[in-house]
mmCIF file of C-alpha atoms in Angstrom:
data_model
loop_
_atom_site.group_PDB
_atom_site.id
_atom_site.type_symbol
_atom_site.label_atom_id
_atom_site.label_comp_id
_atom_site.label_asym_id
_atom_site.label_seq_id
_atom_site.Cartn_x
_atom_site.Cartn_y
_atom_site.Cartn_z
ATOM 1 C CA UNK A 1122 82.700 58.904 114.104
ATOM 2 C CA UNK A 1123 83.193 58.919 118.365
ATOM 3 C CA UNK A 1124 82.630 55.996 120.184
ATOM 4 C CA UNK A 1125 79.690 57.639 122.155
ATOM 5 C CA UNK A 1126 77.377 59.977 120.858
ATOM 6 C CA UNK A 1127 75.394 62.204 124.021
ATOM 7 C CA UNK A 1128 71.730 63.254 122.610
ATOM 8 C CA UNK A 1129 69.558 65.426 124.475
ATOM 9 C CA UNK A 1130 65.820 65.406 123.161
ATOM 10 C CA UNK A 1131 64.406 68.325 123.753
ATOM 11 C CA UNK A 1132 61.148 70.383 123.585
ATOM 12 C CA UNK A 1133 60.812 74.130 124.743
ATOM 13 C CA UNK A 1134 63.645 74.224 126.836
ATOM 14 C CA UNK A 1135 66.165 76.305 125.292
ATOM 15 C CA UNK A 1136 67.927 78.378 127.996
ATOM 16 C CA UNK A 1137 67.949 74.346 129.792
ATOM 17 C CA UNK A 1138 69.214 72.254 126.693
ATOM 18 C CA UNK A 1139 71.834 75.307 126.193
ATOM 19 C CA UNK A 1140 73.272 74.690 129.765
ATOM 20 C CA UNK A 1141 73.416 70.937 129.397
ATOM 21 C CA UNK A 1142 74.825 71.281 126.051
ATOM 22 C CA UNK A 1143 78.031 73.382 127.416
ATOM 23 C CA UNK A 1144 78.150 71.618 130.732
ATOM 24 C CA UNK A 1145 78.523 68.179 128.323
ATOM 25 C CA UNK A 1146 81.210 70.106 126.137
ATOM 26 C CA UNK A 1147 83.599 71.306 129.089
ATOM 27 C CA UNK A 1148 84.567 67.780 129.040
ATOM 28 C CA UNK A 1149 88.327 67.260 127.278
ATOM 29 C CA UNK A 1150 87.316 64.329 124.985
ATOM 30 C CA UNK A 1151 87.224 63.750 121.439
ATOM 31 C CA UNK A 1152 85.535 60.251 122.037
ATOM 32 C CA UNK A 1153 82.070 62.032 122.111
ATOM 33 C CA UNK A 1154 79.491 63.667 120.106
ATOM 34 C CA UNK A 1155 76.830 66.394 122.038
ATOM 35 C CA UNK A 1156 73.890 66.274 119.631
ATOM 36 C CA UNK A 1157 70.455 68.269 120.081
ATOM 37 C CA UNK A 1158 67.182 67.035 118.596
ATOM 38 C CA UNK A 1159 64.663 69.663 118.855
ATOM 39 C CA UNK A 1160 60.480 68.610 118.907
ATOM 40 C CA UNK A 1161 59.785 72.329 119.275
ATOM 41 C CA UNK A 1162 58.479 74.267 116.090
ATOM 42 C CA UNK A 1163 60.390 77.361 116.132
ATOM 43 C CA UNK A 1164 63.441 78.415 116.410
ATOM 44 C CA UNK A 1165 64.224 80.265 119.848
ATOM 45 C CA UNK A 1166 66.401 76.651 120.759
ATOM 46 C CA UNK A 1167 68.247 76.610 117.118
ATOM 47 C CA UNK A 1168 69.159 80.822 117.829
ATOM 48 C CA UNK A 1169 70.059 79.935 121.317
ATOM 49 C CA UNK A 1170 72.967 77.225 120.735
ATOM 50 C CA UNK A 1171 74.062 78.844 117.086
ATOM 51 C CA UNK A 1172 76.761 80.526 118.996
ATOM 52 C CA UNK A 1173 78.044 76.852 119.868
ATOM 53 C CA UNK A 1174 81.326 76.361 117.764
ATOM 54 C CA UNK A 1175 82.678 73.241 119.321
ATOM 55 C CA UNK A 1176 82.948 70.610 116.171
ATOM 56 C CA UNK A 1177 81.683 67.967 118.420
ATOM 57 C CA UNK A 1178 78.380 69.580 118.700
ATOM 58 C CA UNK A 1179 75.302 69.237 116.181
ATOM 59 C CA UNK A 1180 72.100 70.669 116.430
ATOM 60 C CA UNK A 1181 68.751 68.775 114.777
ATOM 61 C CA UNK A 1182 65.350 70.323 114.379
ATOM 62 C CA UNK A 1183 62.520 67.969 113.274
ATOM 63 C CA UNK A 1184 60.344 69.063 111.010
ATOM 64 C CA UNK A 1185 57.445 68.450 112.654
ATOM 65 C CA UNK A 1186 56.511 67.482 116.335
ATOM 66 C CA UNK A 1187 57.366 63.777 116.353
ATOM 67 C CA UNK A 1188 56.319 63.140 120.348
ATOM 68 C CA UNK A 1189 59.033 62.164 122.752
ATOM 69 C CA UNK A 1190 59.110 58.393 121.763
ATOM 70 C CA UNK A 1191 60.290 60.091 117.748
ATOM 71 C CA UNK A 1192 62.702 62.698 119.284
ATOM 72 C CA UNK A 1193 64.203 59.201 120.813
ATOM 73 C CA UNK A 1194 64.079 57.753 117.407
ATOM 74 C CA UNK A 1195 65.818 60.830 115.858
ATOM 75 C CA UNK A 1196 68.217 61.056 118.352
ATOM 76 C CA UNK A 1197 69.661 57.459 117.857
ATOM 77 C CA UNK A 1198 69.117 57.996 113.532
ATOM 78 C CA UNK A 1199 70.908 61.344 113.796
ATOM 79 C CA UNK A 1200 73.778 60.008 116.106
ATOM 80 C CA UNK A 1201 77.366 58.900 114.410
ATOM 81 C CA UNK A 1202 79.060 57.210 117.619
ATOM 82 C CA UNK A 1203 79.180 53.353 118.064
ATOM 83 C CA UNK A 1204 76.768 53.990 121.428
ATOM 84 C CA UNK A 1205 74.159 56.429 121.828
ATOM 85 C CA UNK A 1206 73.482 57.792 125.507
ATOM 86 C CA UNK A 1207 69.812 59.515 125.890
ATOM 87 C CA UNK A 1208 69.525 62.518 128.484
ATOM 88 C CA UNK A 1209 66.970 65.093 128.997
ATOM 89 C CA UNK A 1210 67.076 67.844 128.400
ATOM 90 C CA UNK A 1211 66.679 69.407 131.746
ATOM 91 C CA UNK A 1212 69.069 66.441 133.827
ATOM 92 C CA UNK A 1213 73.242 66.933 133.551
ATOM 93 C CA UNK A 1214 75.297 64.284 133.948
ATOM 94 C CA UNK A 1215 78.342 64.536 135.964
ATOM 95 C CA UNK A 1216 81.517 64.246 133.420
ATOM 96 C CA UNK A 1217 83.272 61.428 135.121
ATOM 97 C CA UNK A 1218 80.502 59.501 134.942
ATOM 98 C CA UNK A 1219 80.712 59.792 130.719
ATOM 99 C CA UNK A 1220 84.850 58.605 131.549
ATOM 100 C CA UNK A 1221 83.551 55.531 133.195
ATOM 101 C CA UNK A 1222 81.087 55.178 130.829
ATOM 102 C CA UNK A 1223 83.552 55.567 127.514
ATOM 103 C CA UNK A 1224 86.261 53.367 129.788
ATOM 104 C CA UNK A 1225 83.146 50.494 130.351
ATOM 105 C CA UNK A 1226 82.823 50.449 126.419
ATOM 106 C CA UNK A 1227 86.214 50.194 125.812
ATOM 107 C CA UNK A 1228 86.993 46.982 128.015
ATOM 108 C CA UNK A 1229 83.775 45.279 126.668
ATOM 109 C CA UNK A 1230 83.433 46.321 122.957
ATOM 110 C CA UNK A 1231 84.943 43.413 122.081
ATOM 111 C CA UNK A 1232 82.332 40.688 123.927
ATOM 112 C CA UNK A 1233 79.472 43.198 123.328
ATOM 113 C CA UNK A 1234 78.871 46.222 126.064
ATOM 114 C CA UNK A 1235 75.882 45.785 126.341
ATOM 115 C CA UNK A 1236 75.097 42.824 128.708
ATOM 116 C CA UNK A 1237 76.714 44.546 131.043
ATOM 117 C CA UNK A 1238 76.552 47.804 130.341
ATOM 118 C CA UNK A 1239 73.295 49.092 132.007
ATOM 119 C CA UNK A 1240 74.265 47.706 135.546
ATOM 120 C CA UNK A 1241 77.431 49.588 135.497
ATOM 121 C CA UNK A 1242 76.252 52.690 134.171
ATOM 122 C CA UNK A 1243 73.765 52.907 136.889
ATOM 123 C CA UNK A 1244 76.067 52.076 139.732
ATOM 124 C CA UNK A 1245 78.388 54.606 138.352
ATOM 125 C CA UNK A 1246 75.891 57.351 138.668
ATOM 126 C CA UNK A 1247 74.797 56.100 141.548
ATOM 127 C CA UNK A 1248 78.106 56.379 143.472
ATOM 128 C CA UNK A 1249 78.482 60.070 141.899
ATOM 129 C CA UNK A 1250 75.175 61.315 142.975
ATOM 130 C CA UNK A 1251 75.460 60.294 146.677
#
């Protein structure tokens, strides 16, 4: 189990999801998991990111469409890290930003991260984005 599990929900997106997916796995961290939970009912995303061989990386199709508020659901029941960190599909997120995210857990995971949390996170990205 990582400390942070990355999920990207997605829904007919594949060539997208496959470019965050490998963006997200460039980083040099065994303190995450990349996981993919697919809405979409066939299989042109699961074909696309097969070729992904990076143990840190699972794939999830639903069986059904379960609406984006579900693929949120089955994101968070699918993920094995302590904290679970929602993207879309179609957004990156710049890989420092997941460093001072992982580094914010790890000085507060002791008082609870998450009163906190949320305010840093978005100040981070903030300051990246600029």
């Amino acid at each position: 189990m990582g400390l942070l599990t990355i999920a990207f929900p997605t829904y007919k997106r594949p060539f997208r999801i496959k470019e965050a997916v490998n963006d997200t796995l460039k980083m040099d961290c065994n303190e995450i998991e990349v996981i993919v939970c697919d809405n979409n009912e066939d299989y042109q995303t699961r074909d696309l990111l097969s070729d992904i061989k990076d143990s840190r990386f699972k794939y999830y199709r639903n069986n059904k469409n379960l609406g984006l508020c579900g693929n949120f659901k089955s994101c968070i029941m699918n993920a094995t890290g302590k904290f679970v960190l929602i993207i879309s599909d179609e957004d990156r997120i710049n890989p420092s930003a997941i460093y001072d995210i992982l580094n914010i857990i790890k000085e507060n995971i002791r008082g609870g991260a998450a009163a906190n949390f949320r305010n840093c996170i978005w100040s981070s990205l903030y300051r990246r984005t600029r």
